[in-house]
Amino acid sequence: MDFPFDINQLFSERISILDQNLSASRRSMERPDLQVQISAVIDELGRASAKAQQLAAPVTSASKLQSQNHQLYLLKDRESGGGRGSAVGFLKVGYKKLFLLDQHGVHVEAEPLCVLDFYIAENLQRHGYGLELFSFMLQHKNVEPVLMAYDRPSKKFLAFLAKHYCLVQSVPQVNNFVVFEGFFLNRSAVHLRRTPLKKPDGEIKPYSMVAREVVHREQRTLPWPFAPPQSPQRSVPSQCSHPVRVGFSPSRASSPVAPSSPLGGSRDQIERYREKRSRYRS
């Protein structure tokens, strides 16, 4: 991909690593005009990548790279473009926290290195540039391709991974990322940890919705002494309890006694007492 300015002046290395600073060298950091040209190269490559993948909007742009903690590997051809060089393609990677499903369907939280965008100019594909760029990234990051996640890979990219790295069997996911078998084997390499399953909602007890509502309703409508005493904890009313009535305390209402006389004894005791008195008088 050619540009109306000198690519070799912007990028001194064959593969340059760009980050939030959008600079490939100290010289480009000190010159605002070079920063503008670097942004133009990134934006143009991002639009070409989106068009090739039939995306509605570019995934890669200079502004997005400045606002995200990602890295972009840009490959150039020094000899083309009339000696000014040309941009061959780019590869953007970054760490992302993902919630994935392993082979057994268990949710796992991971933060692997992800391939977020990968593009080689159409007229330069099948010339080994993609393999050169991808291999450089793997060596720079010291990571195996099976331990990476891939964001919405195209059919061409999947064929590339299958051909060069034997990544064929993927583990189905519910998001846009693709991971392959072997990703979950080395858990420490990709910072995996199982996420606790959501505790299922327990069965609602009858008292929790019915009896409590009755208690609250009685407290709102009944005056003292019908209303129960205020307490931070309320127990479930027993089915054997008796209703509270005027003139009876709650303790006496629950344990009825035999009727008594004014003297406080039973009828048999009163009769014997009267017989003794009549004997003494006689």
XYZ file of N, CA and C in Angstrom:
846
model
N 0.862 -1.189 0.000
C 0.000 0.000 0.000
C 0.897 1.237 0.000
N 0.779 2.023 -1.057
C 1.639 3.191 -1.237
C 0.988 4.440 -0.648
N 1.852 5.390 -0.268
C 1.420 6.672 0.279
C 2.236 7.786 -0.365
N 1.705 9.007 -0.352
C 2.425 10.109 -0.997
C 3.560 10.671 -0.155
N 4.027 9.940 0.818
C 5.164 10.389 1.632
C 6.086 9.198 1.858
N 7.225 9.454 2.462
C 8.268 8.448 2.602
C 7.964 7.542 3.795
N 7.617 6.293 3.500
C 7.349 5.325 4.560
C 8.627 4.972 5.300
N 9.738 4.917 4.585
C 11.007 4.585 5.227
C 11.426 5.635 6.242
N 10.992 6.859 6.033
C 11.312 7.909 6.988
C 10.472 7.773 8.269
N 9.269 7.242 8.116
C 8.405 7.078 9.288
C 8.793 5.849 10.113
N 9.101 4.755 9.410
C 9.374 3.493 10.081
C 10.766 3.019 9.677
N 11.660 3.065 10.635
C 13.046 2.715 10.339
C 13.246 1.210 10.242
N 12.475 0.418 10.973
C 12.621 -1.035 10.976
C 11.654 -1.671 9.976
N 11.987 -2.898 9.595
C 11.087 -3.620 8.689
C 9.738 -3.875 9.371
N 9.768 -4.237 10.636
C 8.555 -4.387 11.432
C 8.650 -3.433 12.613
N 7.767 -2.476 12.664
C 7.753 -1.480 13.722
C 6.620 -1.787 14.695
N 6.872 -1.521 15.975
C 5.891 -1.756 17.029
C 5.362 -0.412 17.503
N 4.058 -0.209 17.351
C 3.419 1.046 17.718
C 2.487 0.815 18.909
N 2.396 1.833 19.754
C 1.500 1.766 20.897
C 0.730 3.071 21.009
N 0.377 3.466 22.222
C -0.419 4.671 22.417
C 0.302 5.935 21.966
N 1.612 5.884 21.915
C 2.378 7.072 21.508
C 2.409 7.291 20.002
N 2.011 6.281 19.230
C 2.024 6.377 17.762
C 3.393 6.792 17.241
N 4.416 6.190 17.783
C 5.769 6.557 17.369
C 6.578 5.295 17.157
N 7.311 5.257 16.058
C 8.189 4.138 15.764
C 9.641 4.451 16.105
N 9.941 5.707 16.407
C 11.299 6.120 16.758
C 11.211 7.424 17.542
N 12.327 7.808 18.161
C 12.359 9.070 18.901
C 12.185 10.257 17.966
N 12.606 10.101 16.754
C 12.483 11.208 15.798
C 11.028 11.507 15.493
N 10.231 10.460 15.320
C 8.818 10.683 15.014
C 8.071 11.275 16.211
N 8.543 11.042 17.424
C 7.901 11.621 18.601
C 8.143 13.119 18.679
N 9.237 13.559 18.157
C 9.605 14.976 18.256
C 9.053 15.808 17.107
N 8.494 15.169 16.095
C 7.981 15.907 14.931
C 6.489 15.653 14.753
N 5.676 16.678 14.972
C 4.219 16.506 14.817
C 3.808 16.120 13.405
N 4.529 16.575 12.392
C 4.153 16.243 11.028
C 4.297 14.752 10.751
N 5.305 14.123 11.363
C 5.462 12.679 11.203
C 4.361 11.921 11.947
N 3.916 12.468 13.075
C 2.815 11.862 13.803
C 1.541 11.847 12.954
N 1.320 12.922 12.223
C 0.144 12.991 11.355
C 0.236 11.947 10.245
N 1.400 11.768 9.690
C 1.568 10.788 8.622
C 1.423 9.355 9.143
N 1.936 9.085 10.343
C 1.772 7.759 10.936
C 0.295 7.478 11.177
N -0.432 8.472 11.649
C -1.870 8.296 11.863
C -2.586 8.004 10.559
N -2.160 8.662 9.481
C -2.784 8.420 8.179
C -2.540 6.992 7.707
N -1.346 6.460 7.940
C -1.039 5.087 7.538
C -1.903 4.097 8.318
N -2.008 4.300 9.620
C -2.804 3.391 10.452
C -4.273 3.449 10.058
N -4.789 4.643 9.842
C -6.204 4.778 9.470
C -6.491 4.113 8.129
N -5.607 4.261 7.179
C -5.827 3.677 5.861
C -5.763 2.148 5.923
N -4.820 1.618 6.676
C -4.744 0.170 6.836
C -5.978 -0.367 7.577
N -6.448 0.370 8.570
C -7.642 -0.060 9.300
C -8.874 -0.094 8.415
N -9.029 0.895 7.547
C -10.177 0.897 6.629
C -10.087 -0.247 5.628
N -8.885 -0.525 5.142
C -8.709 -1.628 4.199
C -9.015 -2.968 4.863
N -8.632 -3.123 6.125
C -8.920 -4.348 6.852
C -10.421 -4.527 7.060
N -11.107 -3.457 7.433
C -12.562 -3.535 7.631
C -13.276 -3.884 6.329
N -12.825 -3.325 5.222
C -13.431 -3.620 3.925
C -13.220 -5.081 3.538
N -12.020 -5.590 3.796
C -11.731 -6.982 3.450
C -12.542 -7.958 4.294
N -12.827 -7.587 5.534
C -13.605 -8.449 6.427
C -15.105 -8.148 6.380
N -15.481 -7.182 5.533
C -16.881 -6.778 5.389
C -17.478 -6.318 6.722
N -16.711 -5.482 7.431
C -17.166 -4.906 8.694
C -17.795 -3.545 8.453
N -18.727 -3.197 9.310
C -19.420 -1.918 9.146
C -18.509 -0.740 9.458
N -17.552 -0.907 10.381
C -16.648 0.172 10.773
C -15.273 -0.426 11.042
N -14.218 0.357 10.878
C -12.868 -0.153 11.127
C -12.667 -0.517 12.592
N -11.960 -1.604 12.817
C -11.584 -1.998 14.171
C -10.332 -1.271 14.627
N -9.514 -0.887 13.679
C -8.225 -0.264 13.971
C -8.186 1.146 13.407
N -7.752 2.067 14.220
C -7.531 3.450 13.804
C -6.514 4.067 14.750
N -5.971 5.208 14.357
C -4.982 5.874 15.200
C -5.592 6.343 16.514
N -6.789 6.867 16.458
C -7.432 7.348 17.685
C -7.730 6.204 18.646
N -8.163 5.064 18.121
C -8.435 3.911 18.987
C -7.151 3.374 19.592
N -6.095 3.364 18.820
C -4.816 2.886 19.344
C -4.314 3.795 20.462
N -4.565 5.079 20.357
C -4.140 6.020 21.391
C -4.937 5.865 22.681
N -6.157 5.412 22.587
C -7.021 5.308 23.763
C -7.044 3.917 24.366
N -6.380 2.948 23.749
C -6.401 1.573 24.242
C -4.980 1.093 24.477
N -4.866 0.152 25.379
C -3.557 -0.407 25.725
C -3.241 -1.599 24.819
N -3.147 -1.332 23.521
C -2.862 -2.367 22.536
C -1.551 -2.054 21.827
N -1.073 -3.036 21.083
C 0.144 -2.857 20.291
C -0.136 -3.230 18.845
N 0.467 -2.493 17.949
C 0.283 -2.711 16.520
C 1.642 -2.975 15.888
N 1.748 -4.103 15.196
C 2.970 -4.464 14.472
C 2.748 -4.128 13.004
N 3.556 -3.232 12.478
C 3.412 -2.766 11.098
C 4.598 -3.245 10.266
N 4.279 -3.917 9.165
C 5.299 -4.459 8.272
C 5.385 -3.595 7.022
N 6.609 -3.265 6.635
C 6.818 -2.446 5.439
C 7.750 -3.159 4.466
N 7.700 -2.712 3.228
C 8.624 -3.157 2.191
C 9.477 -1.964 1.798
N 10.755 -2.016 2.121
C 11.631 -0.852 1.924
C 11.861 -0.549 0.448
N 11.884 -1.546 -0.399
C 12.305 -1.350 -1.782
C 11.187 -0.845 -2.686
N 9.954 -1.098 -2.344
C 8.849 -0.709 -3.222
C 8.511 0.760 -3.048
N 7.550 1.219 -3.856
C 7.130 2.621 -3.774
C 8.157 3.586 -4.310
N 8.933 3.170 -5.277
C 9.934 4.059 -5.854
C 11.025 4.425 -4.880
N 11.347 3.490 -3.961
C 12.406 3.749 -2.992
C 11.900 4.398 -1.708
N 10.632 4.792 -1.675
C 10.086 5.404 -0.459
C 9.465 4.377 0.475
N 9.312 3.144 0.002
C 8.749 2.088 0.820
C 7.230 2.075 0.744
N 6.649 0.970 1.165
C 5.196 0.832 1.179
C 4.792 -0.001 2.396
N 3.562 0.195 2.834
C 3.034 -0.559 3.970
C 2.459 -1.872 3.459
N 2.938 -2.980 4.031
C 2.502 -4.303 3.609
C 1.255 -4.734 4.390
N 1.259 -4.521 5.677
C 0.131 -4.925 6.504
C 0.425 -4.675 7.964
N -0.491 -5.123 8.809
C -0.320 -4.893 10.243
C -0.997 -6.009 11.020
N -0.639 -6.097 12.293
C -1.217 -7.051 13.233
C -1.383 -6.331 14.571
N -2.602 -6.319 15.081
C -2.872 -5.638 16.349
C -3.233 -6.670 17.404
N -2.596 -6.581 18.576
C -2.834 -7.514 19.675
C -3.024 -6.726 20.959
N -3.587 -7.391 21.947
C -3.794 -6.778 23.256
C -4.398 -7.774 24.216
N -4.224 -7.529 25.496
C -4.794 -8.399 26.528
C -6.225 -7.967 26.825
N -7.091 -8.960 26.951
C -8.487 -8.708 27.256
C -8.991 -9.725 28.270
N -9.844 -9.252 29.185
C -10.479 -10.151 30.140
C -11.709 -10.762 29.491
N -11.716 -12.092 29.417
C -12.776 -12.812 28.726
C -13.408 -13.837 29.663
N -14.669 -14.118 29.428
C -15.377 -15.199 30.098
C -15.650 -16.276 29.044
N -14.975 -17.393 29.193
C -14.981 -18.434 28.178
C -15.589 -19.717 28.729
N -15.899 -20.623 27.825
C -16.387 -21.947 28.165
C -15.315 -22.961 27.787
N -14.944 -23.830 28.733
C -13.964 -24.857 28.409
C -14.645 -26.047 27.736
N -13.898 -27.127 27.563
C -14.438 -28.275 26.834
C -15.633 -28.902 27.539
N -15.737 -28.697 28.855
C -16.827 -29.293 29.624
C -17.979 -28.310 29.853
N -17.909 -27.146 29.237
C -18.971 -26.170 29.387
C -18.900 -25.370 30.670
N -17.765 -25.401 31.364
C -17.588 -24.657 32.614
C -17.106 -23.250 32.291
N -17.706 -22.250 32.938
C -17.293 -20.870 32.718
C -15.926 -20.627 33.356
N -15.045 -20.024 32.597
C -13.689 -19.733 33.050
C -13.377 -18.276 32.725
N -12.797 -17.586 33.691
C -12.362 -16.208 33.470
C -10.890 -16.216 33.075
N -10.555 -15.549 31.987
C -9.193 -15.548 31.468
C -8.841 -14.152 30.952
N -7.549 -13.895 30.904
C -7.058 -12.630 30.341
C -5.880 -12.929 29.407
N -6.159 -13.544 28.268
C -5.089 -13.931 27.357
C -4.719 -12.795 26.406
N -3.623 -13.008 25.715
C -3.257 -12.120 24.617
C -4.163 -12.434 23.435
N -4.780 -11.409 22.874
C -5.768 -11.598 21.811
C -5.293 -10.953 20.513
N -5.568 -11.619 19.411
C -5.381 -11.013 18.090
C -6.650 -10.247 17.771
N -6.541 -8.942 17.653
C -7.701 -8.080 17.483
C -7.926 -7.662 16.035
N -6.857 -7.638 15.229
C -6.990 -7.270 13.816
C -5.728 -7.723 13.097
N -5.910 -8.240 11.886
C -4.786 -8.786 11.115
C -5.099 -8.566 9.644
N -4.165 -7.885 8.964
C -4.439 -7.563 7.565
C -3.133 -7.490 6.781
N -3.156 -8.098 5.604
C -2.084 -7.985 4.610
C -2.735 -7.502 3.319
N -2.119 -6.545 2.666
C -2.678 -5.988 1.430
C -2.978 -7.111 0.433
N -4.106 -6.968 -0.267
C -4.573 -8.045 -1.139
C -3.552 -8.434 -2.196
N -2.880 -7.463 -2.778
C -1.921 -7.762 -3.850
C -0.618 -8.357 -3.316
N -0.454 -8.418 -1.977
C 0.768 -8.951 -1.376
C 0.514 -10.225 -0.576
N -0.705 -10.742 -0.621
C -1.009 -11.963 0.110
C -0.407 -13.173 -0.592
N -0.223 -14.258 0.181
C 0.377 -15.498 -0.298
C 1.829 -15.299 -0.745
N 2.500 -14.359 -0.081
C 3.927 -14.144 -0.339
C 4.757 -14.363 0.924
N 4.134 -14.861 1.995
C 4.872 -15.117 3.230
C 4.917 -13.937 4.178
N 4.319 -12.808 3.798
C 4.365 -11.637 4.683
C 3.555 -11.861 5.964
N 2.402 -12.499 5.842
C 1.583 -12.741 7.027
C 2.284 -13.631 8.035
N 2.925 -14.696 7.551
C 3.657 -15.594 8.435
C 4.836 -14.871 9.088
N 5.529 -14.049 8.322
C 6.648 -13.281 8.881
C 6.170 -12.342 9.993
N 5.074 -11.661 9.763
C 4.563 -10.707 10.743
C 4.049 -11.426 11.992
N 3.323 -12.515 11.790
C 2.757 -13.247 12.922
C 3.861 -13.901 13.745
N 4.854 -14.480 13.100
C 5.967 -15.111 13.802
C 6.767 -14.088 14.602
N 6.936 -12.899 14.060
C 7.639 -11.849 14.787
C 6.897 -11.485 16.073
N 5.575 -11.386 15.987
C 4.782 -11.060 17.165
C 4.895 -12.151 18.221
N 4.827 -13.429 17.808
C 4.930 -14.531 18.758
C 6.272 -14.523 19.478
N 7.333 -14.230 18.746
C 8.653 -14.177 19.357
C 8.775 -12.969 20.289
N 8.217 -11.850 19.884
C 8.309 -10.639 20.704
C 7.514 -10.790 22.002
N 6.358 -11.436 21.922
C 5.501 -11.626 23.090
C 5.815 -12.915 23.848
N 6.627 -13.783 23.237
C 6.992 -15.057 23.863
C 5.739 -15.841 24.246
N 4.888 -16.087 23.282
C 3.622 -16.762 23.514
C 3.387 -17.771 22.403
N 2.673 -18.838 22.731
C 2.295 -19.837 21.751
C 0.931 -19.475 21.158
N 0.731 -19.715 19.875
C -0.558 -19.337 19.249
C -1.758 -20.062 19.842
N -1.563 -21.274 20.398
C -2.687 -22.007 20.972
C -3.170 -21.360 22.269
N -2.332 -20.556 22.906
C -2.696 -19.893 24.153
C -3.263 -18.499 23.931
N -3.569 -18.177 22.686
C -4.122 -16.868 22.363
C -5.600 -17.001 22.017
N -6.304 -15.872 22.097
C -7.701 -15.807 21.663
C -7.770 -14.908 20.435
N -8.727 -15.188 19.553
C -8.798 -14.506 18.268
C -10.182 -13.878 18.112
N -10.175 -12.583 17.896
C -11.418 -11.822 17.818
C -11.966 -11.859 16.390
N -13.097 -12.519 16.230
C -13.794 -12.604 14.943
C -12.848 -12.904 13.778
N -12.119 -13.989 13.819
C -11.188 -14.295 12.724
C -11.933 -14.602 11.429
N -11.394 -14.125 10.332
C -11.997 -14.396 9.026
C -11.673 -15.821 8.597
N -12.303 -16.264 7.527
C -12.030 -17.601 7.011
C -10.581 -17.727 6.548
N -10.044 -16.661 5.994
C -8.645 -16.686 5.567
C -7.713 -16.828 6.760
N -8.031 -16.132 7.846
C -7.188 -16.199 9.031
C -7.270 -17.579 9.679
N -8.456 -18.158 9.710
C -8.590 -19.505 10.257
C -7.809 -20.521 9.423
N -7.858 -20.362 8.105
C -7.073 -21.246 7.242
C -5.579 -21.036 7.454
N -5.174 -19.799 7.708
C -3.769 -19.484 8.004
C -3.321 -20.181 9.286
N -4.142 -20.128 10.334
C -3.790 -20.771 11.600
C -3.749 -22.282 11.475
N -4.655 -22.835 10.690
C -4.667 -24.282 10.499
C -3.446 -24.753 9.704
N -3.036 -23.974 8.713
C -1.929 -24.370 7.853
C -0.592 -24.278 8.557
N -0.355 -23.188 9.273
C 0.983 -22.931 9.824
C 1.123 -23.364 11.275
N 0.021 -23.463 12.024
C 0.123 -23.770 13.456
C -0.790 -24.926 13.877
N -1.390 -25.602 12.912
C -2.220 -26.779 13.172
C -3.336 -26.499 14.171
N -3.866 -25.300 14.162
C -4.993 -24.940 15.022
C -6.282 -25.187 14.233
N -6.933 -26.300 14.524
C -8.097 -26.698 13.748
C -9.337 -26.795 14.631
N -9.219 -27.556 15.730
C -10.362 -27.798 16.592
C -10.527 -26.637 17.575
N -11.596 -25.886 17.397
C -11.883 -24.778 18.301
C -12.915 -25.192 19.331
N -12.924 -24.492 20.466
C -13.897 -24.724 21.533
C -15.005 -23.685 21.371
N -16.236 -24.102 21.133
C -17.311 -23.131 20.880
C -17.481 -22.151 22.040
N -17.713 -20.891 21.679
C -17.910 -19.824 22.644
C -19.191 -19.068 22.313
N -19.659 -18.309 23.292
C -20.874 -17.520 23.100
C -20.553 -16.087 22.680
N -19.277 -15.706 22.691
C -18.891 -14.368 22.249
C -18.221 -14.467 20.885
N -17.595 -13.385 20.456
C -16.985 -13.334 19.126
C -15.577 -13.910 19.086
N -15.055 -14.351 20.220
C -13.678 -14.832 20.263
C -13.620 -16.334 19.980
N -12.503 -16.739 19.424
C -12.256 -18.142 19.100
C -11.013 -18.596 19.850
N -11.130 -19.714 20.554
C -9.986 -20.363 21.190
C -9.967 -21.811 20.730
N -8.774 -22.411 20.777
C -8.598 -23.757 20.255
C -8.289 -24.737 21.377
N -8.436 -26.020 21.061
C -8.115 -27.057 22.027
C -6.649 -26.918 22.454
N -6.412 -27.029 23.715
C -5.097 -26.791 24.281
C -5.017 -25.466 25.004
N -5.974 -24.591 24.742
C -5.983 -23.290 25.413
C -6.146 -23.450 26.918
N -6.979 -24.422 27.354
C -7.288 -24.578 28.763
C -6.346 -25.534 29.488
N -5.375 -26.121 28.774
C -4.474 -27.064 29.409
C -3.461 -26.365 30.299
N -2.845 -25.321 29.805
C -1.856 -24.570 30.573
C -2.547 -23.355 31.187
N -3.160 -23.547 32.352
C -3.967 -22.494 32.959
C -3.119 -21.307 33.414
N -1.903 -21.562 33.909
C -1.081 -20.464 34.403
C -0.623 -19.555 33.274
N -0.491 -20.095 32.078
C 0.010 -19.291 30.960
C -0.994 -18.259 30.499
N -2.258 -18.564 30.639
C -3.286 -17.635 30.174
C -4.088 -17.048 31.323
N -3.597 -17.254 32.574
C -4.214 -16.645 33.758
C -5.685 -17.050 33.876
N -5.907 -18.349 33.916
C -7.277 -18.848 34.000
C -7.684 -19.028 35.453
N -8.940 -18.813 35.732
C -9.506 -19.198 37.013
C -10.997 -19.422 36.826
N -11.490 -20.413 37.510
C -12.905 -20.741 37.405
C -13.733 -19.679 38.098
N -14.813 -19.312 37.475
C -15.715 -18.356 38.085
C -16.774 -19.108 38.867
N -17.115 -18.654 40.083
C -18.133 -19.363 40.871
C -19.478 -19.322 40.173
N -20.136 -20.477 40.179
C -21.452 -20.532 39.565
C -22.449 -19.743 40.387
N -23.392 -19.138 39.734
C -24.413 -18.363 40.416
C -25.260 -19.292 41.263
N -25.397 -18.939 42.541
C -26.176 -19.762 43.449
C -27.634 -19.735 43.038
N -28.221 -20.909 42.815
C -29.634 -20.920 42.387
C -30.534 -20.400 43.487
N -31.565 -19.740 43.066
C -32.527 -19.217 44.017
C -33.242 -20.362 44.713
N -33.251 -20.317 46.061
C -33.896 -21.364 46.834
C -35.405 -21.255 46.756
N -36.041 -22.361 47.171
C -37.487 -22.380 47.171
C -38.024 -21.398 48.197
N -38.980 -20.612 47.818
C -39.544 -19.610 48.708
C -40.442 -20.310 49.714
N -40.158 -20.114 50.999
C -40.975 -20.723 52.040
C -42.286 -19.961 52.152
N -43.349 -20.678 52.556
C -44.659 -20.017 52.641
C -44.646 -18.828 53.582
N -43.907 -18.957 54.692
C -43.937 -17.878 55.670
C -43.296 -16.610 55.144
N -42.310 -16.781 54.250
C -41.565 -15.619 53.799
C -42.440 -14.626 53.053
N -43.514 -15.080 52.433
C -44.340 -14.165 51.673
C -45.749 -14.021 52.246
N -46.275 -15.070 52.895
C -47.657 -15.028 53.369
C -47.732 -14.616 54.819
N -47.027 -15.364 55.702
C -47.149 -15.107 57.129
C -46.595 -13.752 57.515
N -45.492 -13.361 56.885
C -44.929 -12.060 57.221
C -45.868 -10.937 56.836
N -46.533 -11.099 55.717
C -47.478 -10.073 55.307
C -48.641 -9.987 56.295
N -49.070 -11.135 56.840
C -50.140 -11.122 57.841
C -49.687 -10.415 59.100
N -48.452 -10.693 59.536
C -47.933 -10.034 60.738
C -47.865 -8.539 60.551
N -47.333 -8.090 59.397
C -47.240 -6.655 59.141
C -48.624 -6.034 59.088
N -49.579 -6.746 58.490
C -50.922 -6.186 58.397
C -51.557 -6.047 59.771
N -51.352 -7.043 60.678
C -51.903 -6.961 62.023
C -51.262 -5.838 62.824
N -49.969 -5.625 62.623
C -49.307 -4.553 63.342
C -49.787 -3.191 62.884
N -50.177 -3.090 61.621
C -50.637 -1.796 61.134
C -52.061 -1.503 61.551
N -52.914 -2.541 61.719
C -54.346 -2.301 61.913
C -54.795 -2.466 63.355
N -54.165 -3.384 64.136
C -54.650 -3.669 65.480
C -53.964 -2.784 66.503
N -54.718 -2.122 67.433
C -54.091 -1.350 68.512
C -53.630 -2.266 69.628
N -52.934 -1.690 70.580
C -52.510 -2.445 71.769
C -53.736 -2.812 72.580
N -53.922 -3.978 73.206
C -52.849 -4.986 73.363
C -52.863 -6.063 72.304
N -53.635 -5.844 71.199
C -53.701 -6.868 70.165
C -52.417 -6.974 69.369
N -51.743 -5.855 69.160
C -50.518 -5.875 68.357
C -49.416 -6.572 69.118
N -48.599 -7.414 68.476
C -47.493 -8.081 69.162
C -46.410 -7.082 69.520
N -45.621 -7.356 70.557
C -44.554 -6.428 70.953
C -43.528 -6.280 69.852
N -42.929 -5.083 69.745
C -41.921 -4.810 68.732
C -40.653 -5.570 69.063
N -40.149 -6.278 68.093
C -38.925 -7.044 68.281
C -38.209 -7.147 66.957
N -36.864 -7.098 66.982
C -36.148 -7.205 65.697
C -36.326 -8.545 65.022
N -36.712 -9.593 65.761
C -36.920 -10.903 65.167
C -38.324 -11.379 65.524
N -39.041 -11.840 64.521
C -40.398 -12.324 64.733
C -40.447 -13.790 64.354
N -41.032 -14.589 65.242
C -41.126 -16.024 64.978
C -42.431 -16.328 64.269
N -42.444 -17.498 63.640
C -43.637 -17.913 62.921
C -44.716 -18.303 63.913
N -45.921 -17.795 63.795
C -46.974 -18.150 64.753
C -47.309 -19.626 64.680
N -47.451 -20.228 65.839
C -47.724 -21.660 65.902
C -49.175 -21.951 65.549
N -49.401 -23.101 64.942
C -50.762 -23.481 64.602
C -51.590 -23.821 65.842
N -50.920 -24.137 66.965
C -51.624 -24.515 68.195
C -51.860 -23.343 69.122
N -51.437 -22.178 68.820
C -51.584 -21.025 69.705
C -53.021 -20.536 69.679
N -53.470 -19.968 70.811
C -54.823 -19.457 70.928
C -54.832 -17.964 70.708
N -55.891 -17.428 70.172
C -55.955 -15.986 69.968
C -55.995 -15.261 71.300
N -55.417 -14.103 71.335
C -55.378 -13.292 72.539
C -56.703 -12.575 72.703
N -57.341 -12.682 73.927
C -58.616 -12.032 74.175
C -58.483 -11.075 75.344
N -59.386 -10.111 75.421
C -59.345 -9.126 76.491
C -59.594 -9.821 77.813
N -58.791 -9.510 78.838
C -58.925 -10.098 80.158
C -58.074 -11.323 80.369
N -57.417 -11.810 79.334
C -56.555 -12.983 79.445
C -55.151 -12.600 79.019
N -54.187 -13.086 79.764
C -52.803 -12.889 79.346
C -52.445 -13.969 78.341
N -51.437 -13.762 77.495
C -51.071 -14.791 76.511
C -50.697 -16.103 77.158
N -50.071 -16.081 78.365
C -49.636 -17.330 78.985
C -50.813 -18.129 79.499
N -51.799 -17.454 80.066
C -52.963 -18.175 80.581
C -53.862 -18.663 79.449
N -53.910 -17.935 78.404
C -54.775 -18.341 77.297
C -54.325 -19.650 76.683
N -53.037 -19.933 76.743
C -52.534 -21.159 76.132
C -52.677 -22.366 77.033
N -52.974 -22.191 78.356
C -53.099 -23.334 79.266
C -54.327 -23.155 80.131
N -55.514 -23.563 79.666
C -56.747 -23.366 80.434
C -56.748 -24.188 81.708
N -57.440 -23.657 82.795
C -57.507 -24.332 84.087
C -58.959 -24.535 84.445
N -59.186 -25.392 85.447
C -60.549 -25.668 85.891
C -61.106 -24.471 86.635
N -62.416 -24.235 86.576
C -62.999 -23.103 87.271
C -62.787 -23.220 88.765
N -62.576 -22.103 89.430
C -62.265 -22.080 90.847
C -63.255 -21.215 91.586
N -63.334 -21.385 92.905
C -64.223 -20.606 93.753
C -63.512 -19.403 94.289
N -64.212 -18.487 94.953
C -63.546 -17.324 95.537
C -62.530 -17.703 96.572
N -62.680 -18.861 97.231
C -61.715 -19.261 98.246
C -60.434 -19.790 97.646
N -60.458 -19.986 96.374
C -59.230 -20.411 95.698
C -59.039 -21.887 95.649
N -59.954 -22.770 96.213
C -59.796 -24.217 96.163
C -60.783 -24.844 95.227
N -60.733 -26.186 95.128
C -61.681 -26.909 94.295
C -62.970 -27.144 95.073
N -63.997 -27.672 94.437
C -65.287 -27.907 95.092
C -65.196 -28.977 96.178
N -64.439 -30.054 95.947
C -64.305 -31.103 96.974
C -63.638 -30.578 98.226
N -62.623 -29.759 98.056
C -61.935 -29.189 99.208
C -62.862 -28.282 100.007
N -63.714 -27.552 99.325
C -64.643 -26.633 100.011
C -65.666 -27.430 100.829
N -66.164 -28.521 100.260
C -67.140 -29.329 100.988
C -66.536 -29.925 102.258
N -65.306 -30.453 102.175
C -64.661 -30.997 103.358
C -64.415 -29.920 104.406
N -64.090 -28.704 103.930
C -63.860 -27.596 104.859
C -65.154 -27.244 105.597
N -66.280 -27.253 104.901
C -67.567 -26.939 105.537
C -67.970 -28.014 106.552
N -67.678 -29.295 106.268
C -68.002 -30.362 107.204
C -67.222 -30.216 108.516
N -65.953 -29.861 108.389
C -65.136 -29.669 109.595
C -65.664 -28.517 110.448
N -66.104 -27.444 109.807
C -66.622 -26.312 110.570
C -67.905 -26.666 111.291
N -68.735 -27.460 110.646
C -70.009 -27.821 111.284
C -69.761 -28.732 112.503
N -68.757 -29.575 112.460
C -68.430 -30.440 113.588
C -67.944 -29.601 114.790
N -67.096 -28.618 114.509
C -66.575 -27.786 115.591
C -67.691 -26.988 116.249
N -68.650 -26.542 115.498
C -69.739 -25.719 116.052
C -70.671 -26.571 116.931
N -70.815 -27.824 116.519
C -71.720 -28.690 117.274
C -71.016 -29.180 118.552
